[in-house]
GROMACS .gro file of C-alpha atoms in nm:
model
  494
    1UNK     CA    1   0.326   3.363  -0.336
    2UNK     CA    2   0.465   3.007  -0.340
    3UNK     CA    3   0.405   2.787  -0.040
    4UNK     CA    4   0.489   2.427   0.040
    5UNK     CA    5   0.341   2.184   0.291
    6UNK     CA    6   0.574   1.943   0.473
    7UNK     CA    7   0.434   1.647   0.667
    8UNK     CA    8   0.621   1.404   0.894
    9UNK     CA    9   0.424   1.099   1.008
   10UNK     CA   10   0.587   0.974   1.326
   11UNK     CA   11   0.496   0.674   1.535
   12UNK     CA   12   0.344   0.890   1.811
   13UNK     CA   13   0.241   1.204   1.623
   14UNK     CA   14   0.188   1.357   1.281
   15UNK     CA   15   0.366   1.691   1.236
   16UNK     CA   16   0.291   1.935   0.957
   17UNK     CA   17   0.441   2.270   0.866
   18UNK     CA   18   0.348   2.535   0.611
   19UNK     CA   19   0.654   2.706   0.462
   20UNK     CA   20   0.712   2.997   0.232
   21UNK     CA   21   0.949   2.903  -0.051
   22UNK     CA   22   1.229   3.093   0.127
   23UNK     CA   23   1.196   2.868   0.433
   24UNK     CA   24   0.989   3.100   0.651
   25UNK     CA   25   0.747   2.909   0.872
   26UNK     CA   26   0.389   3.029   0.839
   27UNK     CA   27   0.209   2.776   1.061
   28UNK     CA   28   0.254   2.431   1.208
   29UNK     CA   29   0.051   2.160   1.379
   30UNK     CA   30   0.111   1.844   1.578
   31UNK     CA   31  -0.155   1.572   1.610
   32UNK     CA   32  -0.095   1.274   1.837
   33UNK     CA   33  -0.132   0.920   1.709
   34UNK     CA   34  -0.049   0.595   1.884
   35UNK     CA   35   0.025   0.227   1.847
   36UNK     CA   36  -0.196  -0.044   1.985
   37UNK     CA   37   0.032  -0.279   2.177
   38UNK     CA   38  -0.190  -0.533   2.350
   39UNK     CA   39   0.092  -0.776   2.429
   40UNK     CA   40   0.471  -0.803   2.402
   41UNK     CA   41   0.575  -0.810   2.036
   42UNK     CA   42   0.236  -0.679   1.922
   43UNK     CA   43   0.235  -0.334   1.760
   44UNK     CA   44  -0.030  -0.207   1.518
   45UNK     CA   45  -0.179   0.117   1.388
   46UNK     CA   46  -0.493   0.178   1.185
   47UNK     CA   47  -0.393   0.368   0.866
   48UNK     CA   48  -0.725   0.555   0.878
   49UNK     CA   49  -0.600   0.726   1.195
   50UNK     CA   50  -0.311   0.877   0.998
   51UNK     CA   51  -0.552   1.021   0.744
   52UNK     CA   52  -0.767   1.168   1.021
   53UNK     CA   53  -0.454   1.315   1.180
   54UNK     CA   54  -0.352   1.471   0.848
   55UNK     CA   55  -0.695   1.625   0.803
   56UNK     CA   56  -0.686   1.764   1.158
   57UNK     CA   57  -0.337   1.909   1.111
   58UNK     CA   58  -0.440   2.080   0.788
   59UNK     CA   59  -0.750   2.226   0.954
   60UNK     CA   60  -0.534   2.376   1.228
   61UNK     CA   61  -0.280   2.516   0.985
   62UNK     CA   62  -0.554   2.660   0.767
   63UNK     CA   63  -0.708   2.840   1.063
   64UNK     CA   64  -0.373   2.984   1.177
   65UNK     CA   65  -0.236   3.094   0.840
   66UNK     CA   66  -0.337   3.401   0.645
   67UNK     CA   67  -0.485   3.266   0.323
   68UNK     CA   68  -0.542   2.922   0.473
   69UNK     CA   69  -0.390   2.650   0.256
   70UNK     CA   70  -0.415   2.851  -0.063
   71UNK     CA   71  -0.110   2.899  -0.282
   72UNK     CA   72   0.054   2.566  -0.194
   73UNK     CA   73   0.256   2.446  -0.492
   74UNK     CA   74   0.399   2.124  -0.349
   75UNK     CA   75   0.338   1.873  -0.071
   76UNK     CA   76   0.600   1.631   0.061
   77UNK     CA   77   0.561   1.358   0.321
   78UNK     CA   78   0.797   1.134   0.510
   79UNK     CA   79   0.716   0.872   0.769
   80UNK     CA   80   0.834   0.598   0.998
   81UNK     CA   81   0.935   0.279   0.821
   82UNK     CA   82   0.966  -0.098   0.885
   83UNK     CA   83   0.586  -0.083   0.890
   84UNK     CA   84   0.362  -0.258   0.637
   85UNK     CA   85   0.025  -0.126   0.517
   86UNK     CA   86  -0.186  -0.397   0.351
   87UNK     CA   87  -0.439  -0.280   0.090
   88UNK     CA   88  -0.697  -0.461  -0.120
   89UNK     CA   89  -0.763  -0.400  -0.490
   90UNK     CA   90  -0.983  -0.102  -0.408
   91UNK     CA   91  -0.705   0.061  -0.204
   92UNK     CA   92  -0.878  -0.010   0.127
   93UNK     CA   93  -0.688  -0.126   0.433
   94UNK     CA   94  -0.718  -0.502   0.489
   95UNK     CA   95  -0.609  -0.490   0.854
   96UNK     CA   96  -0.415  -0.259   1.086
   97UNK     CA   97  -0.060  -0.186   0.972
   98UNK     CA   98   0.215  -0.394   1.139
   99UNK     CA   99   0.434  -0.145   1.325
  100UNK     CA  100   0.811  -0.129   1.343
  101UNK     CA  101   0.815  -0.279   1.693
  102UNK     CA  102   0.599  -0.579   1.599
  103UNK     CA  103   0.800  -0.901   1.635
  104UNK     CA  104   0.529  -1.164   1.581
  105UNK     CA  105   0.686  -1.266   1.249
  106UNK     CA  106   0.955  -1.449   1.447
  107UNK     CA  107   0.711  -1.740   1.482
  108UNK     CA  108   0.676  -1.766   1.103
  109UNK     CA  109   1.053  -1.760   1.061
  110UNK     CA  110   1.092  -2.033   1.322
  111UNK     CA  111   0.860  -2.254   1.118
  112UNK     CA  112   1.045  -2.175   0.794
  113UNK     CA  113   1.381  -2.258   0.953
  114UNK     CA  114   1.261  -2.612   1.010
  115UNK     CA  115   1.257  -2.655   0.632
  116UNK     CA  116   1.609  -2.785   0.576
  117UNK     CA  117   1.605  -2.704   0.205
  118UNK     CA  118   1.519  -2.339   0.265
  119UNK     CA  119   1.777  -2.311   0.539
  120UNK     CA  120   2.048  -2.477   0.331
  121UNK     CA  121   1.981  -2.256   0.027
  122UNK     CA  122   2.022  -1.937   0.229
  123UNK     CA  123   1.666  -1.821   0.156
  124UNK     CA  124   1.627  -1.710   0.517
  125UNK     CA  125   1.962  -1.530   0.538
  126UNK     CA  126   1.918  -1.172   0.651
  127UNK     CA  127   1.555  -1.220   0.754
  128UNK     CA  128   1.442  -1.123   1.102
  129UNK     CA  129   1.108  -1.045   1.262
  130UNK     CA  130   1.122  -0.685   1.137
  131UNK     CA  131   1.193  -0.770   0.773
  132UNK     CA  132   0.893  -0.705   0.544
  133UNK     CA  133   0.920  -1.050   0.388
  134UNK     CA  134   0.893  -1.211   0.730
  135UNK     CA  135   0.588  -0.993   0.802
  136UNK     CA  136   0.420  -1.116   0.479
  137UNK     CA  137   0.499  -1.475   0.570
  138UNK     CA  138   0.339  -1.421   0.912
  139UNK     CA  139   0.027  -1.273   0.751
  140UNK     CA  140  -0.003  -1.565   0.509
  141UNK     CA  141   0.032  -1.823   0.784
  142UNK     CA  142  -0.180  -1.654   1.052
  143UNK     CA  143  -0.443  -1.452   0.866
  144UNK     CA  144  -0.504  -1.639   0.541
  145UNK     CA  145  -0.818  -1.443   0.453
  146UNK     CA  146  -0.638  -1.108   0.492
  147UNK     CA  147  -0.345  -1.242   0.292
  148UNK     CA  148  -0.572  -1.339   0.004
  149UNK     CA  149  -0.726  -0.992   0.003
  150UNK     CA  150  -0.388  -0.814   0.007
  151UNK     CA  151  -0.312  -0.656  -0.329
  152UNK     CA  152  -0.053  -0.390  -0.236
  153UNK     CA  153   0.197  -0.335   0.042
  154UNK     CA  154   0.277   0.030   0.109
  155UNK     CA  155   0.481   0.237   0.351
  156UNK     CA  156   0.285   0.466   0.588
  157UNK     CA  157   0.367   0.784   0.393
  158UNK     CA  158   0.263   0.608   0.069
  159UNK     CA  159  -0.079   0.546   0.219
  160UNK     CA  160  -0.124   0.919   0.281
  161UNK     CA  161   0.002   1.001  -0.069
  162UNK     CA  162  -0.257   0.758  -0.205
  163UNK     CA  163  -0.533   0.935  -0.014
  164UNK     CA  164  -0.418   1.272  -0.148
  165UNK     CA  165  -0.368   1.175  -0.512
  166UNK     CA  166  -0.550   0.846  -0.573
  167UNK     CA  167  -0.217   0.706  -0.698
  168UNK     CA  168  -0.023   0.424  -0.529
  169UNK     CA  169   0.353   0.469  -0.555
  170UNK     CA  170   0.658   0.421  -0.333
  171UNK     CA  171   1.032   0.486  -0.337
  172UNK     CA  172   1.331   0.257  -0.382
  173UNK     CA  173   1.486   0.356  -0.048
  174UNK     CA  174   1.189   0.270   0.174
  175UNK     CA  175   1.098  -0.046  -0.016
  176UNK     CA  176   1.452  -0.170  -0.080
  177UNK     CA  177   1.428  -0.483   0.134
  178UNK     CA  178   1.095  -0.604   0.002
  179UNK     CA  179   1.193  -0.520  -0.356
  180UNK     CA  180   1.513  -0.723  -0.316
  181UNK     CA  181   1.319  -1.014  -0.170
  182UNK     CA  182   1.070  -1.012  -0.458
  183UNK     CA  183   1.336  -0.982  -0.731
  184UNK     CA  184   1.448  -1.265  -0.961
  185UNK     CA  185   1.102  -1.410  -1.022
  186UNK     CA  186   1.057  -1.775  -0.926
  187UNK     CA  187   1.408  -1.785  -0.779
  188UNK     CA  188   1.335  -1.500  -0.538
  189UNK     CA  189   1.330  -1.545  -0.163
  190UNK     CA  190   0.965  -1.442  -0.153
  191UNK     CA  191   0.867  -1.698  -0.418
  192UNK     CA  192   1.053  -1.975  -0.235
  193UNK     CA  193   0.846  -1.886   0.072
  194UNK     CA  194   0.520  -1.894  -0.124
  195UNK     CA  195   0.488  -1.517  -0.154
  196UNK     CA  196   0.489  -1.498  -0.534
  197UNK     CA  197   0.237  -1.216  -0.565
  198UNK     CA  198   0.344  -0.881  -0.711
  199UNK     CA  199   0.273  -0.666  -0.408
  200UNK     CA  200   0.469  -0.349  -0.467
  201UNK     CA  201   0.342  -0.039  -0.646
  202UNK     CA  202   0.568   0.135  -0.902
  203UNK     CA  203   0.889   0.250  -0.734
  204UNK     CA  204   1.070   0.577  -0.798
  205UNK     CA  205   1.301   0.823  -0.625
  206UNK     CA  206   1.197   1.030  -0.321
  207UNK     CA  207   1.207   1.351  -0.526
  208UNK     CA  208   0.973   1.213  -0.795
  209UNK     CA  209   0.627   1.360  -0.832
  210UNK     CA  210   0.353   1.105  -0.759
  211UNK     CA  211   0.075   1.323  -0.895
  212UNK     CA  212  -0.143   1.614  -0.793
  213UNK     CA  213  -0.378   1.652  -0.499
  214UNK     CA  214  -0.717   1.545  -0.629
  215UNK     CA  215  -1.032   1.752  -0.629
  216UNK     CA  216  -1.308   1.709  -0.375
  217UNK     CA  217  -1.110   1.630  -0.061
  218UNK     CA  218  -1.288   1.726   0.262
  219UNK     CA  219  -1.248   2.048   0.460
  220UNK     CA  220  -0.924   2.243   0.443
  221UNK     CA  221  -0.768   1.977   0.219
  222UNK     CA  222  -0.984   2.096  -0.069
  223UNK     CA  223  -0.759   2.403  -0.101
  224UNK     CA  224  -0.466   2.175  -0.191
  225UNK     CA  225  -0.623   2.057  -0.517
  226UNK     CA  226  -0.370   2.064  -0.799
  227UNK     CA  227  -0.061   2.085  -0.577
  228UNK     CA  228   0.228   1.854  -0.670
  229UNK     CA  229   0.277   1.561  -0.430
  230UNK     CA  230   0.631   1.429  -0.389
  231UNK     CA  231   0.699   1.059  -0.340
  232UNK     CA  232   0.905   1.123  -0.025
  233UNK     CA  233   1.084   0.856   0.174
  234UNK     CA  234   1.132   0.719   0.522
  235UNK     CA  235   1.204   0.942   0.818
  236UNK     CA  236   1.579   0.870   0.838
  237UNK     CA  237   1.652   0.943   0.471
  238UNK     CA  238   1.441   1.257   0.485
  239UNK     CA  239   1.605   1.384   0.803
  240UNK     CA  240   1.948   1.340   0.646
  241UNK     CA  241   1.823   1.531   0.341
  242UNK     CA  242   1.723   1.811   0.576
  243UNK     CA  243   2.073   1.803   0.725
  244UNK     CA  244   2.228   1.842   0.381
  245UNK     CA  245   2.399   1.508   0.438
  246UNK     CA  246   2.305   1.321   0.120
  247UNK     CA  247   2.656   1.317  -0.024
  248UNK     CA  248   2.953   1.083  -0.017
  249UNK     CA  249   3.170   1.114   0.293
  250UNK     CA  250   2.893   1.261   0.505
  251UNK     CA  251   2.815   1.106   0.844
  252UNK     CA  252   2.503   1.177   1.044
  253UNK     CA  253   2.327   1.099   1.371
  254UNK     CA  254   1.956   1.150   1.426
  255UNK     CA  255   1.938   1.152   1.804
  256UNK     CA  256   1.586   1.098   1.927
  257UNK     CA  257   1.467   0.862   2.198
  258UNK     CA  258   1.669   0.609   2.003
  259UNK     CA  259   1.930   0.697   1.743
  260UNK     CA  260   2.002   0.637   1.376
  261UNK     CA  261   2.367   0.667   1.273
  262UNK     CA  262   2.521   0.627   0.930
  263UNK     CA  263   2.785   0.713   0.673
  264UNK     CA  264   2.713   0.792   0.308
  265UNK     CA  265   2.954   0.666   0.041
  266UNK     CA  266   2.983   0.672  -0.337
  267UNK     CA  267   3.096   0.310  -0.326
  268UNK     CA  268   2.931   0.010  -0.169
  269UNK     CA  269   3.078  -0.133   0.149
  270UNK     CA  270   2.981  -0.411   0.388
  271UNK     CA  271   3.048  -0.414   0.761
  272UNK     CA  272   2.944  -0.649   1.039
  273UNK     CA  273   2.616  -0.539   1.194
  274UNK     CA  274   2.561  -0.243   0.960
  275UNK     CA  275   2.286  -0.207   0.702
  276UNK     CA  276   2.409  -0.137   0.349
  277UNK     CA  277   2.138   0.015   0.134
  278UNK     CA  278   2.128   0.238  -0.175
  279UNK     CA  279   2.017   0.590  -0.084
  280UNK     CA  280   2.041   0.745  -0.429
  281UNK     CA  281   2.222   0.723  -0.759
  282UNK     CA  282   2.576   0.606  -0.677
  283UNK     CA  283   2.515   0.674  -0.309
  284UNK     CA  284   2.525   0.402  -0.042
  285UNK     CA  285   2.427   0.416   0.321
  286UNK     CA  286   2.608   0.214   0.590
  287UNK     CA  287   2.468   0.222   0.941
  288UNK     CA  288   2.125   0.178   1.085
  289UNK     CA  289   1.883   0.233   1.371
  290UNK     CA  290   1.966   0.175   1.734
  291UNK     CA  291   1.749   0.120   2.039
  292UNK     CA  292   1.931   0.353   2.276
  293UNK     CA  293   1.984   0.728   2.268
  294UNK     CA  294   1.824   1.018   2.451
  295UNK     CA  295   1.588   0.766   2.615
  296UNK     CA  296   1.886   0.662   2.830
  297UNK     CA  297   1.948   1.019   2.938
  298UNK     CA  298   1.583   1.054   3.036
  299UNK     CA  299   1.603   0.727   3.228
  300UNK     CA  300   1.910   0.819   3.431
  301UNK     CA  301   1.805   1.179   3.505
  302UNK     CA  302   1.452   1.080   3.608
  303UNK     CA  303   1.592   0.803   3.824
  304UNK     CA  304   1.836   1.033   4.003
  305UNK     CA  305   1.617   1.342   4.031
  306UNK     CA  306   1.240   1.294   4.030
  307UNK     CA  307   1.158   1.655   4.121
  308UNK     CA  308   0.907   1.840   3.899
  309UNK     CA  309   1.169   2.082   3.764
  310UNK     CA  310   1.219   2.098   3.385
  311UNK     CA  311   1.438   1.821   3.248
  312UNK     CA  312   1.720   2.046   3.129
  313UNK     CA  313   1.744   2.210   3.473
  314UNK     CA  314   1.774   1.871   3.643
  315UNK     CA  315   2.032   1.757   3.387
  316UNK     CA  316   2.242   2.072   3.438
  317UNK     CA  317   2.229   2.032   3.816
  318UNK     CA  318   2.343   1.670   3.801
  319UNK     CA  319   2.626   1.750   3.560
  320UNK     CA  320   2.729   2.035   3.791
  321UNK     CA  321   2.811   1.795   4.073
  322UNK     CA  322   3.182   1.717   4.136
  323UNK     CA  323   3.340   1.477   3.889
  324UNK     CA  324   3.535   1.177   4.013
  325UNK     CA  325   3.870   1.163   3.826
  326UNK     CA  326   3.841   0.786   3.800
  327UNK     CA  327   3.644   0.706   3.479
  328UNK     CA  328   3.321   0.513   3.494
  329UNK     CA  329   3.231   0.297   3.193
  330UNK     CA  330   2.875   0.237   3.073
  331UNK     CA  331   2.759  -0.002   2.802
  332UNK     CA  332   2.436   0.160   2.679
  333UNK     CA  333   2.214  -0.138   2.602
  334UNK     CA  334   1.921  -0.061   2.830
  335UNK     CA  335   1.677  -0.176   2.560
  336UNK     CA  336   1.894  -0.442   2.397
  337UNK     CA  337   2.046  -0.317   2.072
  338UNK     CA  338   1.991  -0.316   1.700
  339UNK     CA  339   2.277  -0.160   1.500
  340UNK     CA  340   2.548  -0.288   1.512
  341UNK     CA  341   2.486  -0.587   1.742
  342UNK     CA  342   2.124  -0.692   1.666
  343UNK     CA  343   2.081  -0.860   2.001
  344UNK     CA  344   1.765  -0.802   2.203
  345UNK     CA  345   1.920  -0.973   2.506
  346UNK     CA  346   2.204  -0.724   2.546
  347UNK     CA  347   2.178  -0.531   2.871
  348UNK     CA  348   2.327  -0.210   3.007
  349UNK     CA  349   2.614  -0.220   3.254
  350UNK     CA  350   2.817   0.022   3.467
  351UNK     CA  351   3.180  -0.085   3.512
  352UNK     CA  352   3.430   0.054   3.760
  353UNK     CA  353   3.185   0.205   4.007
  354UNK     CA  354   3.314   0.297   4.354
  355UNK     CA  355   3.167   0.472   4.655
  356UNK     CA  356   3.340   0.787   4.533
  357UNK     CA  357   3.123   0.809   4.221
  358UNK     CA  358   2.826   1.042   4.241
  359UNK     CA  359   2.512   1.113   4.046
  360UNK     CA  360   2.687   1.336   3.794
  361UNK     CA  361   2.939   1.062   3.717
  362UNK     CA  362   2.655   0.824   3.634
  363UNK     CA  363   2.499   1.075   3.396
  364UNK     CA  364   2.830   1.148   3.223
  365UNK     CA  365   2.899   0.774   3.187
  366UNK     CA  366   2.562   0.723   3.018
  367UNK     CA  367   2.630   1.009   2.775
  368UNK     CA  368   2.977   0.872   2.699
  369UNK     CA  369   2.841   0.522   2.643
  370UNK     CA  370   2.607   0.644   2.370
  371UNK     CA  371   2.899   0.832   2.214
  372UNK     CA  372   3.111   0.516   2.216
  373UNK     CA  373   2.830   0.329   2.041
  374UNK     CA  374   2.825   0.604   1.775
  375UNK     CA  375   3.199   0.560   1.730
  376UNK     CA  376   3.162   0.182   1.689
  377UNK     CA  377   2.922   0.232   1.399
  378UNK     CA  378   3.127   0.510   1.241
  379UNK     CA  379   3.456   0.318   1.253
  380UNK     CA  380   3.303   0.006   1.102
  381UNK     CA  381   3.149   0.210   0.820
  382UNK     CA  382   3.469   0.402   0.751
  383UNK     CA  383   3.674   0.082   0.740
  384UNK     CA  384   3.428  -0.077   0.499
  385UNK     CA  385   3.418   0.219   0.258
  386UNK     CA  386   3.773   0.351   0.289
  387UNK     CA  387   3.625   0.696   0.359
  388UNK     CA  388   3.682   0.918   0.660
  389UNK     CA  389   3.397   1.146   0.752
  390UNK     CA  390   3.515   1.503   0.797
  391UNK     CA  391   3.227   1.580   1.034
  392UNK     CA  392   2.912   1.429   1.182
  393UNK     CA  393   2.586   1.615   1.124
  394UNK     CA  394   2.337   1.582   1.408
  395UNK     CA  395   1.977   1.666   1.484
  396UNK     CA  396   1.705   1.563   1.726
  397UNK     CA  397   1.620   1.597   2.091
  398UNK     CA  398   1.951   1.444   2.198
  399UNK     CA  399   2.135   1.754   2.072
  400UNK     CA  400   1.979   1.990   2.327
  401UNK     CA  401   2.274   1.942   2.563
  402UNK     CA  402   2.583   2.139   2.447
  403UNK     CA  403   2.796   1.930   2.684
  404UNK     CA  404   2.680   1.608   2.517
  405UNK     CA  405   2.743   1.753   2.172
  406UNK     CA  406   3.098   1.847   2.274
  407UNK     CA  407   3.151   1.509   2.433
  408UNK     CA  408   3.054   1.334   2.108
  409UNK     CA  409   3.294   1.554   1.911
  410UNK     CA  410   3.573   1.461   2.154
  411UNK     CA  411   3.487   1.090   2.139
  412UNK     CA  412   3.455   1.080   1.759
  413UNK     CA  413   3.759   1.299   1.701
  414UNK     CA  414   3.591   1.519   1.443
  415UNK     CA  415   3.355   1.815   1.435
  416UNK     CA  416   2.992   1.764   1.528
  417UNK     CA  417   2.757   1.995   1.337
  418UNK     CA  418   2.425   2.037   1.515
  419UNK     CA  419   2.131   2.161   1.313
  420UNK     CA  420   1.938   2.458   1.445
  421UNK     CA  421   1.617   2.308   1.304
  422UNK     CA  422   1.405   2.120   1.557
  423UNK     CA  423   1.223   1.895   1.310
  424UNK     CA  424   1.455   1.744   1.052
  425UNK     CA  425   1.185   1.535   0.887
  426UNK     CA  426   0.997   1.853   0.804
  427UNK     CA  427   1.321   2.022   0.693
  428UNK     CA  428   1.390   1.729   0.459
  429UNK     CA  429   1.039   1.743   0.314
  430UNK     CA  430   1.091   2.116   0.255
  431UNK     CA  431   1.417   2.034   0.075
  432UNK     CA  432   1.232   1.788  -0.152
  433UNK     CA  433   0.980   2.058  -0.238
  434UNK     CA  434   1.261   2.303  -0.321
  435UNK     CA  435   1.398   2.053  -0.573
  436UNK     CA  436   1.056   1.987  -0.725
  437UNK     CA  437   0.992   2.360  -0.768
  438UNK     CA  438   1.334   2.429  -0.921
  439UNK     CA  439   1.484   2.618  -0.626
  440UNK     CA  440   1.762   2.359  -0.580
  441UNK     CA  441   1.945   2.138  -0.830
  442UNK     CA  442   1.931   1.824  -0.616
  443UNK     CA  443   1.839   1.711  -0.268
  444UNK     CA  444   2.201   1.707  -0.152
  445UNK     CA  445   2.225   2.080  -0.219
  446UNK     CA  446   1.879   2.179  -0.095
  447UNK     CA  447   1.965   2.236   0.275
  448UNK     CA  448   2.148   2.561   0.369
  449UNK     CA  449   2.497   2.502   0.512
  450UNK     CA  450   2.480   2.789   0.760
  451UNK     CA  451   2.207   2.633   0.977
  452UNK     CA  452   2.450   2.453   1.210
  453UNK     CA  453   2.629   2.504   1.541
  454UNK     CA  454   2.979   2.352   1.531
  455UNK     CA  455   3.150   2.160   1.812
  456UNK     CA  456   3.520   2.100   1.748
  457UNK     CA  457   3.708   1.810   1.914
  458UNK     CA  458   3.953   1.885   2.192
  459UNK     CA  459   4.278   1.694   2.123
  460UNK     CA  460   4.354   1.618   2.490
  461UNK     CA  461   3.999   1.499   2.557
  462UNK     CA  462   4.005   1.287   2.241
  463UNK     CA  463   4.324   1.111   2.360
  464UNK     CA  464   4.153   1.033   2.692
  465UNK     CA  465   3.847   0.897   2.516
  466UNK     CA  466   4.065   0.686   2.285
  467UNK     CA  467   4.188   0.488   2.586
  468UNK     CA  468   3.841   0.464   2.738
  469UNK     CA  469   3.690   0.356   2.405
  470UNK     CA  470   3.948   0.078   2.372
  471UNK     CA  471   3.834  -0.056   2.710
  472UNK     CA  472   3.467  -0.013   2.612
  473UNK     CA  473   3.529  -0.227   2.301
  474UNK     CA  474   3.735  -0.486   2.490
  475UNK     CA  475   3.464  -0.532   2.751
  476UNK     CA  476   3.173  -0.561   2.509
  477UNK     CA  477   3.180  -0.938   2.475
  478UNK     CA  478   3.211  -1.011   2.851
  479UNK     CA  479   2.918  -0.774   2.913
  480UNK     CA  480   2.718  -0.945   2.637
  481UNK     CA  481   2.793  -1.293   2.778
  482UNK     CA  482   2.684  -1.182   3.124
  483UNK     CA  483   2.360  -1.035   2.982
  484UNK     CA  484   2.277  -1.360   2.802
  485UNK     CA  485   2.351  -1.564   3.115
  486UNK     CA  486   2.133  -1.339   3.328
  487UNK     CA  487   1.849  -1.376   3.079
  488UNK     CA  488   1.871  -1.755   3.117
  489UNK     CA  489   1.859  -1.714   3.495
  490UNK     CA  490   1.543  -1.501   3.480
  491UNK     CA  491   1.345  -1.567   3.797
  492UNK     CA  492   1.019  -1.746   3.727
  493UNK     CA  493   0.695  -1.635   3.900
  494UNK     CA  494   0.634  -1.821   4.225
   0.00000   0.00000   0.00000
C-alpha cells in the first residue's frame, strides 16, 4: 500500500487529501484560516495558525481513513504566494506574515522614489507594494527590531515544510522575484536599498525532495515520520501541474473568486502588463493574477436575486430570461485590476444599456466581460511568444457553469478543457508525489489527459464575439479615464 498526502494552504482555508497512488481519494479535510485585516491595505496571518490547521486536518483524515496516516510515502504542499514569512535564526516567526493583499509597502517605495539616484538608476523599476523587496524595505523602515531579527524569508508552504522536516528550503518559481532582487551582490537592487542580507534558504525545483518528516511530531502527524516531503510551489504553478499544463504552448485559467491566466512557452517573451517568469527548465510563463473572476458573477447574481435558493439555481433562472438581441458590453474591473493593467483605480462599467435589457442580459454581459479579459491576456502572450495555444485548460469554481465555459470557448476561439477535479492545488501536489515516487517521468506528464470536459468554439458565435471584443478593447481607455476622474471626484465626508 502506497499513499500520498497532498496539502493546499489557501488564504481562507487549508485543504488536505489522502490519496492512494492510483489517485483514489481515501479521506480529505478542510480547516478554515483567515487574514487579520484591521485597516485598508493591512493583511496579516500568523504562521503558527497554518501549523495548527495542518495538525487539525491530519487528525481528521487519520480518524476517517482505515489505517490512519500509515503507509504514506510522500507529502507535497502548495500555498498562496506574494506573502512573506519572517523567521529568526532559530526558525521562529518574528512577526505575522505579510499577506498578498497587504499594500503598506507603498509608503516605503514612496520614500525611496524621492532618492533621485535610485530612481535614475532604475533600481525601483518593477517594484510595487506587493513585491517582496518592497515588503522587506517596509519592514526595515517601520519595524527595525523585527528586521534585525529576520534571518530567513520563506513562502507559506515553506514554513509548513520546515515544521515537518526541520529543513528550510524553497523553490525557484515562488521565490523568483526576491532571488532576482538579491542577485548580483553589491550591485543588486536589494543591496542598493540597504537590504544586503542573505535572506533566502537554498532554492530548488518544486519536485525536489526537501527531506523526510521528522520523528516526534504531535498526534496523528507522528505516523508520517520518514515520509518524503516535496519542495512544492505556489498555488498557481501547482494547479497548472494538476491540469497537465506545464508544457510549451499550453494556456490555462484558474477561475476562482479572482482568476489567474497564463501561457507557457519554451522561449522567453515580454508583453505589456504580463508577468514573465521561469516555471521550469526551458519553460516560461506569461500572464498573471487578476482581481476579477467568479466574484463578479456572485456579485451580479446576488444583487439581482437575493432569495435563499442555491446559487446555481438563481444563476440558471436569470440566464433563462429572454435575451435582448442588442449586445451589452461590460468592462469587468469591479475590484480594479492586476494583470494586464495593474491599476487599482479601474472600475467596472456597463455600456449600451437600454430599457429593453433585463436581468439575464446583465449576467451574460458580466460573464462575457471576464472572457474578454482572458482574451486580452492570451493575445498579448501569444504575440510575445509567437505561439498559438491549441486549447485553454480551466479549473476552479468559475467552471461550474457550462454556459460560461462555452462562452469562453466562443470568445477565445479555441477549445476550453475543464478539469473534472474540484481542487487543482491538491491534484498538482498529487502529481508531484507521483514524480517523486517514480510513477511519472516529469510533472508535465503526471496529470491524466482524460480528466477533462471539452467545450469547442462555435464559429458563428466566435465571429460575433470578435466584433464585440474589438469594441471592448477600443473602449478600455475611455472607461479607464472615466474611472480615474471619478476617483478624483470622490465625495468627501460632510
